Amino acid sequence: VELFKCQRLEKPVYGFAVVYLGLPLQVVYGIGLATMSVDYIRKAVVTGASSGIGREIAKQFAREGWHVLAVARRSDRLKALADEIDGGIVPFPCDLAADSGPGDVVAAAQERIGVIDLLINNAGVSWVAMMAEMSDQALERIMDLYVRALMRLCRESIPQL
């Protein structure tokens, strides 16, 4: 995972990235504001942080000196991540597809790490099934997590970015 380094800038710079990572579709969206000086402690929210790419992103950010609110449903894996990285990772178990999920994440970030500088929307789930065989419930879960929760989390975060 290659991370960008924030530098002192005259104007705010917003970034947005979409990365295709294979099947099943895994998308990483990030929005952030890069106006801080090098000595500023940067703060990020990383969803899907209990495994895979999200876990590695959270670890790398923490190693780079960021304070990271690591978000995922599996609290045991988040705790293990926080224990593995001595400092910098604040675990926050949450189901982003729940109605209160995105608002809870932003509130927890403000309370536990401060104003968010960067949001990495990486949460995801996968099913091993052909589209023609997927139930309506499975399709709704996918839409709730990949579209509804993602957009709501961005909307809730933008005022402080």
C-alpha positions as semicolon CSV with decimal commas, in nm:
position;residue;x (nm);y (nm);z (nm)
1;V;0,000;0,000;0,000
2;E;0,153;0,329;-0,109
3;L;0,042;0,623;0,102
4;F;0,055;0,985;0,003
5;K;0,233;1,221;0,237
6;C;0,057;1,543;0,334
7;Q;0,257;1,861;0,288
8;R;0,195;2,224;0,377
9;L;-0,023;2,363;0,099
10;E;-0,161;2,708;0,027
11;K;-0,510;2,580;-0,061
12;P;-0,708;2,277;0,053
13;V;-0,672;1,979;-0,179
14;Y;-0,942;1,715;-0,189
15;G;-0,865;1,369;-0,318
16;F;-1,089;1,088;-0,435
17;A;-0,966;0,749;-0,548
18;V;-1,133;0,435;-0,678
19;V;-0,927;0,119;-0,696
20;Y;-1,046;-0,206;-0,855
21;L;-0,893;-0,499;-0,671
22;G;-1,039;-0,806;-0,840
23;L;-1,337;-1,035;-0,795
24;P;-1,549;-1,000;-0,596
25;L;-1,548;-0,627;-0,655
26;Q;-1,362;-0,451;-0,375
27;V;-1,355;-0,074;-0,395
28;V;-1,158;0,171;-0,186
29;Y;-1,284;0,528;-0,171
30;G;-1,092;0,797;0,007
31;I;-1,163;1,160;0,067
32;G;-0,944;1,393;0,260
33;L;-0,804;1,736;0,311
34;A;-0,429;1,788;0,285
35;T;-0,358;2,124;0,446
36;M;-0,166;2,025;0,756
37;S;0,200;2,076;0,832
38;V;0,439;1,784;0,867
39;D;0,434;1,802;1,248
40;Y;0,053;1,782;1,262
41;I;-0,081;1,450;1,394
42;R;-0,302;1,330;1,114
43;K;-0,621;1,138;1,180
44;A;-0,787;0,881;0,958
45;V;-1,092;0,658;0,962
46;V;-1,037;0,323;0,791
47;T;-1,338;0,097;0,741
48;G;-1,303;-0,274;0,678
49;A;-0,996;-0,263;0,905
50;S;-1,031;-0,609;1,057
51;S;-0,875;-0,795;0,763
52;G;-0,719;-0,774;0,420
53;I;-0,642;-0,442;0,257
54;G;-0,821;-0,237;0,524
55;R;-0,607;-0,395;0,796
56;E;-0,288;-0,325;0,605
57;I;-0,391;0,035;0,532
58;A;-0,466;0,095;0,902
59;K;-0,132;-0,059;1,006
60;Q;0,065;0,146;0,756
61;F;-0,106;0,471;0,852
62;A;-0,038;0,403;1,223
63;R;0,327;0,325;1,145
64;E;0,347;0,657;0,958
65;G;0,233;0,837;1,275
66;W;-0,139;0,876;1,200
67;H;-0,408;0,822;1,462
68;V;-0,646;0,570;1,306
69;L;-1,004;0,487;1,398
70;A;-1,018;0,127;1,274
71;V;-1,377;0,030;1,191
72;A;-1,520;-0,317;1,124
73;R;-1,783;-0,555;1,259
74;R;-1,538;-0,803;1,415
75;S;-1,428;-0,653;1,747
76;D;-1,186;-0,938;1,828
77;R;-0,988;-0,874;1,510
78;L;-0,987;-0,498;1,569
79;K;-0,852;-0,552;1,922
80;A;-0,581;-0,782;1,783
81;L;-0,487;-0,512;1,531
82;A;-0,464;-0,246;1,803
83;D;-0,251;-0,483;2,016
84;E;-0,021;-0,557;1,721
85;I;0,048;-0,189;1,654
86;D;0,161;-0,025;1,976
87;G;-0,036;0,300;1,967
88;G;-0,205;0,480;1,684
89;I;-0,497;0,240;1,631
90;V;-0,830;0,298;1,803
91;P;-1,068;0,006;1,739
92;F;-1,435;0,082;1,679
93;P;-1,662;-0,217;1,610
94;C;-1,959;-0,111;1,399
95;D;-2,190;-0,244;1,128
96;L;-2,183;0,031;0,865
97;A;-2,494;-0,108;0,696
98;A;-2,699;-0,041;1,010
99;D;-2,901;0,281;1,000
100;S;-2,695;0,438;1,279
101;G;-2,358;0,304;1,155
102;P;-2,214;0,599;0,958
103;G;-2,323;0,857;1,216
104;D;-2,181;0,643;1,496
105;V;-1,845;0,622;1,318
106;V;-1,815;0,999;1,270
107;A;-1,921;1,066;1,630
108;A;-1,670;0,809;1,758
109;A;-1,394;0,960;1,545
110;Q;-1,459;1,308;1,681
111;E;-1,465;1,178;2,038
112;R;-1,171;0,937;2,020
113;I;-0,921;1,077;1,767
114;G;-1,047;1,428;1,684
115;V;-1,134;1,593;1,354
116;I;-1,094;1,352;1,060
117;D;-0,829;1,435;0,799
118;L;-0,888;1,130;0,579
119;L;-1,163;0,873;0,528
120;I;-1,087;0,537;0,367
121;N;-1,413;0,360;0,280
122;N;-1,292;0,003;0,243
123;A;-1,561;-0,205;0,415
124;G;-1,691;-0,493;0,211
125;V;-1,843;-0,836;0,210
126;S;-1,842;-1,109;-0,050
127;W;-2,061;-1,395;-0,149
128;V;-1,961;-1,696;-0,351
129;A;-2,264;-1,718;-0,577
130;M;-2,370;-1,647;-0,931
131;M;-2,572;-1,326;-0,967
132;A;-2,869;-1,524;-1,096
133;E;-2,866;-1,730;-0,775
134;M;-2,834;-1,443;-0,525
135;S;-3,129;-1,379;-0,298
136;D;-3,291;-1,037;-0,267
137;Q;-3,158;-1,026;0,089
138;A;-2,799;-1,074;-0,032
139;L;-2,843;-0,806;-0,299
140;E;-2,987;-0,564;-0,042
141;R;-2,693;-0,628;0,193
142;I;-2,450;-0,552;-0,090
143;M;-2,631;-0,229;-0,180
144;D;-2,658;-0,127;0,186
145;L;-2,284;-0,165;0,242
146;Y;-2,130;-0,071;-0,093
147;V;-2,359;0,218;-0,184
148;R;-2,582;0,343;0,096
149;A;-2,332;0,318;0,385
150;L;-2,045;0,447;0,173
151;M;-2,235;0,756;0,062
152;R;-2,377;0,822;0,408
153;L;-2,032;0,795;0,568
154;C;-1,890;1,039;0,312
155;R;-2,181;1,278;0,369
156;E;-2,139;1,262;0,748
157;S;-1,760;1,315;0,723
158;I;-1,741;1,596;0,468
159;P;-1,824;1,883;0,708
160;Q;-1,506;1,817;0,905
161;L;-1,274;1,732;0,616
